[in-house]
Amino acid sequence: MDLNKHTTLMLEQGYINTMLNKKVDSSLTPHGISLTEFTIMNQLNESNGGALSRIALADSIGLTASGVTRLLTPMMKNNVVKKTENSRDARQSMVALTTTGEVLYRDALVTFGHSCASAFALLDESEVIQLLGLLNKIKC
């Protein structure tokens, strides 16, 4: 593959990523959350024990720890997430969903699922599987 195709691929994937994120983000607006907040909630929901450190959370979604902290502050004020003490290290707090956050996550997950299905409606199941395989191959 020549350099021009690599640059075209990078630019196209960036554009597609932006468009998909906008579509999904706007579908989550009625729930009062953004796609990034939903991603945080999903990671907390999927985590072993239901809680993660800010650093682990940041690593899992591709943000910096300070970026995650900025996102968590309003989520804590809105009672979506809570800080809990780390039983092994009192200096490091953990973040978990509150009961309110769990309900919000479950409701938003239904909307998120419909939005994702709509976004990829032009692909058949084998193409979705192939795309997932290709994305996992280039995951950094």
Tab-separated table of C-alpha atoms in Angstrom:
chain	number	residue	atom	x	y	z
A	1	MET	CA	0.000	0.000	0.000
A	2	ASP	CA	1.418	3.382	-0.886
A	3	LEU	CA	1.668	6.395	1.411
A	4	ASN	CA	-1.295	8.140	-0.206
A	5	LYS	CA	-3.610	5.209	0.590
A	6	HIS	CA	-2.446	5.192	4.214
A	7	THR	CA	-3.150	8.905	4.606
A	8	THR	CA	-6.531	8.552	2.882
A	9	LEU	CA	-7.408	5.647	5.178
A	10	MET	CA	-6.445	7.659	8.264
A	11	LEU	CA	-8.455	10.696	7.189
A	12	GLU	CA	-11.490	8.596	6.248
A	13	GLN	CA	-11.501	6.669	9.514
A	14	GLY	CA	-11.244	9.955	11.419
A	15	TYR	CA	-14.229	11.357	9.557
A	16	ILE	CA	-16.277	8.170	10.016
A	17	ASN	CA	-15.395	8.090	13.724
A	18	THR	CA	-16.557	11.695	14.137
A	19	MET	CA	-19.838	11.050	12.310
A	20	LEU	CA	-20.600	7.856	14.238
A	21	ASN	CA	-19.771	9.519	17.563
A	22	LYS	CA	-22.051	12.475	16.760
A	23	LYS	CA	-24.922	10.150	15.873
A	24	VAL	CA	-24.587	8.050	19.012
A	25	ASP	CA	-23.864	11.083	21.214
A	26	SER	CA	-27.063	12.811	20.083
A	27	SER	CA	-29.087	9.662	20.804
A	28	LEU	CA	-27.851	9.742	24.426
A	29	THR	CA	-28.814	13.403	24.941
A	30	PRO	CA	-32.329	12.536	26.225
A	31	HIS	CA	-30.620	10.592	29.025
A	32	GLY	CA	-28.563	13.664	29.923
A	33	ILE	CA	-25.228	12.009	29.172
A	34	SER	CA	-22.596	12.123	26.457
A	35	LEU	CA	-21.017	9.187	24.644
A	36	THR	CA	-17.862	9.624	26.736
A	37	GLU	CA	-19.886	9.542	29.970
A	38	PHE	CA	-21.702	6.450	28.708
A	39	THR	CA	-18.326	4.855	27.929
A	40	ILE	CA	-17.192	5.530	31.497
A	41	MET	CA	-20.410	4.046	32.845
A	42	ASN	CA	-19.982	0.994	30.624
A	43	GLN	CA	-16.418	0.399	31.836
A	44	LEU	CA	-17.518	0.682	35.458
A	45	ASN	CA	-20.435	-1.667	34.827
A	46	GLU	CA	-18.185	-4.226	33.124
A	47	SER	CA	-15.354	-4.006	35.671
A	48	ASN	CA	-14.633	-6.801	38.076
A	49	GLY	CA	-16.049	-5.667	41.398
A	50	GLY	CA	-17.890	-2.725	39.841
A	51	ALA	CA	-15.176	-0.159	40.606
A	52	LEU	CA	-12.024	1.123	38.929
A	53	SER	CA	-9.296	3.572	39.820
A	54	ARG	CA	-9.186	6.788	37.787
A	55	ILE	CA	-5.982	5.566	36.136
A	56	ALA	CA	-7.451	2.190	35.166
A	57	LEU	CA	-10.584	3.935	33.920
A	58	ALA	CA	-8.514	6.384	31.884
A	59	ASP	CA	-6.473	3.565	30.347
A	60	SER	CA	-9.606	1.611	29.454
A	61	ILE	CA	-11.191	4.479	27.502
A	62	GLY	CA	-8.088	6.133	26.062
A	63	LEU	CA	-8.091	9.350	28.096
A	64	THR	CA	-5.702	10.844	30.622
A	65	ALA	CA	-6.386	10.501	34.348
A	66	SER	CA	-6.952	14.267	34.562
A	67	GLY	CA	-9.384	14.076	31.632
A	68	VAL	CA	-11.330	11.362	33.438
A	69	THR	CA	-11.331	13.453	36.627
A	70	ARG	CA	-12.872	16.378	34.718
A	71	LEU	CA	-15.591	14.073	33.399
A	72	LEU	CA	-16.238	12.427	36.759
A	73	THR	CA	-16.793	15.680	38.672
A	74	PRO	CA	-20.221	16.495	37.165
A	75	MET	CA	-21.123	12.808	37.182
A	76	MET	CA	-20.509	12.751	40.957
A	77	LYS	CA	-22.553	15.935	41.419
A	78	ASN	CA	-25.417	14.284	39.521
A	79	ASN	CA	-25.139	11.139	41.688
A	80	VAL	CA	-24.194	8.925	38.724
A	81	VAL	CA	-20.836	7.804	40.130
A	82	LYS	CA	-19.288	7.764	43.590
A	83	LYS	CA	-15.790	7.542	44.989
A	84	THR	CA	-15.025	4.598	47.208
A	85	GLU	CA	-11.940	3.886	49.258
A	86	ASN	CA	-9.510	1.315	47.934
A	87	SER	CA	-9.249	-1.365	50.617
A	88	ARG	CA	-5.611	-2.069	49.683
A	89	ASP	CA	-4.393	1.521	49.322
A	90	ALA	CA	-6.160	4.339	51.166
A	91	ARG	CA	-4.370	6.911	48.975
A	92	GLN	CA	-6.064	5.641	45.842
A	93	SER	CA	-9.822	6.032	45.586
A	94	MET	CA	-11.963	3.931	43.315
A	95	VAL	CA	-14.930	5.022	41.210
A	96	ALA	CA	-18.178	3.070	40.981
A	97	LEU	CA	-21.688	3.589	39.666
A	98	THR	CA	-24.311	4.640	42.170
A	99	THR	CA	-27.732	2.993	42.179
A	100	THR	CA	-28.959	5.984	40.181
A	101	GLY	CA	-26.040	5.511	37.797
A	102	GLU	CA	-26.855	1.828	37.344
A	103	VAL	CA	-30.451	2.649	36.383
A	104	LEU	CA	-29.319	5.428	34.049
A	105	TYR	CA	-26.765	3.092	32.454
A	106	ARG	CA	-29.339	0.335	31.846
A	107	ASP	CA	-31.779	2.809	30.275
A	108	ALA	CA	-29.082	4.441	28.138
A	109	LEU	CA	-27.759	1.025	27.066
A	110	VAL	CA	-31.055	0.284	25.294
A	111	THR	CA	-30.855	3.585	23.409
A	112	PHE	CA	-27.161	3.038	22.681
A	113	GLY	CA	-27.892	-0.422	21.261
A	114	HIS	CA	-30.592	0.927	18.936
A	115	SER	CA	-28.362	3.782	17.815
A	116	CYS	CA	-25.469	1.421	17.062
A	117	ALA	CA	-27.749	-0.941	15.149
A	118	SER	CA	-28.974	2.004	13.087
A	119	ALA	CA	-25.441	3.277	12.457
A	120	PHE	CA	-24.325	-0.083	11.062
A	121	ALA	CA	-27.602	-1.073	9.380
A	122	LEU	CA	-25.999	-1.078	5.920
A	123	LEU	CA	-23.591	-3.861	6.954
A	124	ASP	CA	-24.629	-7.495	7.127
A	125	GLU	CA	-23.509	-9.671	10.038
A	126	SER	CA	-20.451	-11.081	8.252
A	127	GLU	CA	-19.288	-7.553	7.378
A	128	VAL	CA	-19.669	-6.441	10.997
A	129	ILE	CA	-17.590	-9.434	12.111
A	130	GLN	CA	-14.978	-8.693	9.442
A	131	LEU	CA	-14.831	-5.018	10.438
A	132	LEU	CA	-14.409	-5.941	14.101
A	133	GLY	CA	-11.585	-8.297	13.142
A	134	LEU	CA	-9.830	-5.612	11.109
A	135	LEU	CA	-10.203	-2.997	13.847
A	136	ASN	CA	-8.813	-5.396	16.448
A	137	LYS	CA	-5.870	-6.092	14.139
A	138	ILE	CA	-4.833	-2.411	14.107
A	139	LYS	CA	-5.779	-1.579	17.699
A	140	CYS	CA	-2.868	0.237	19.298
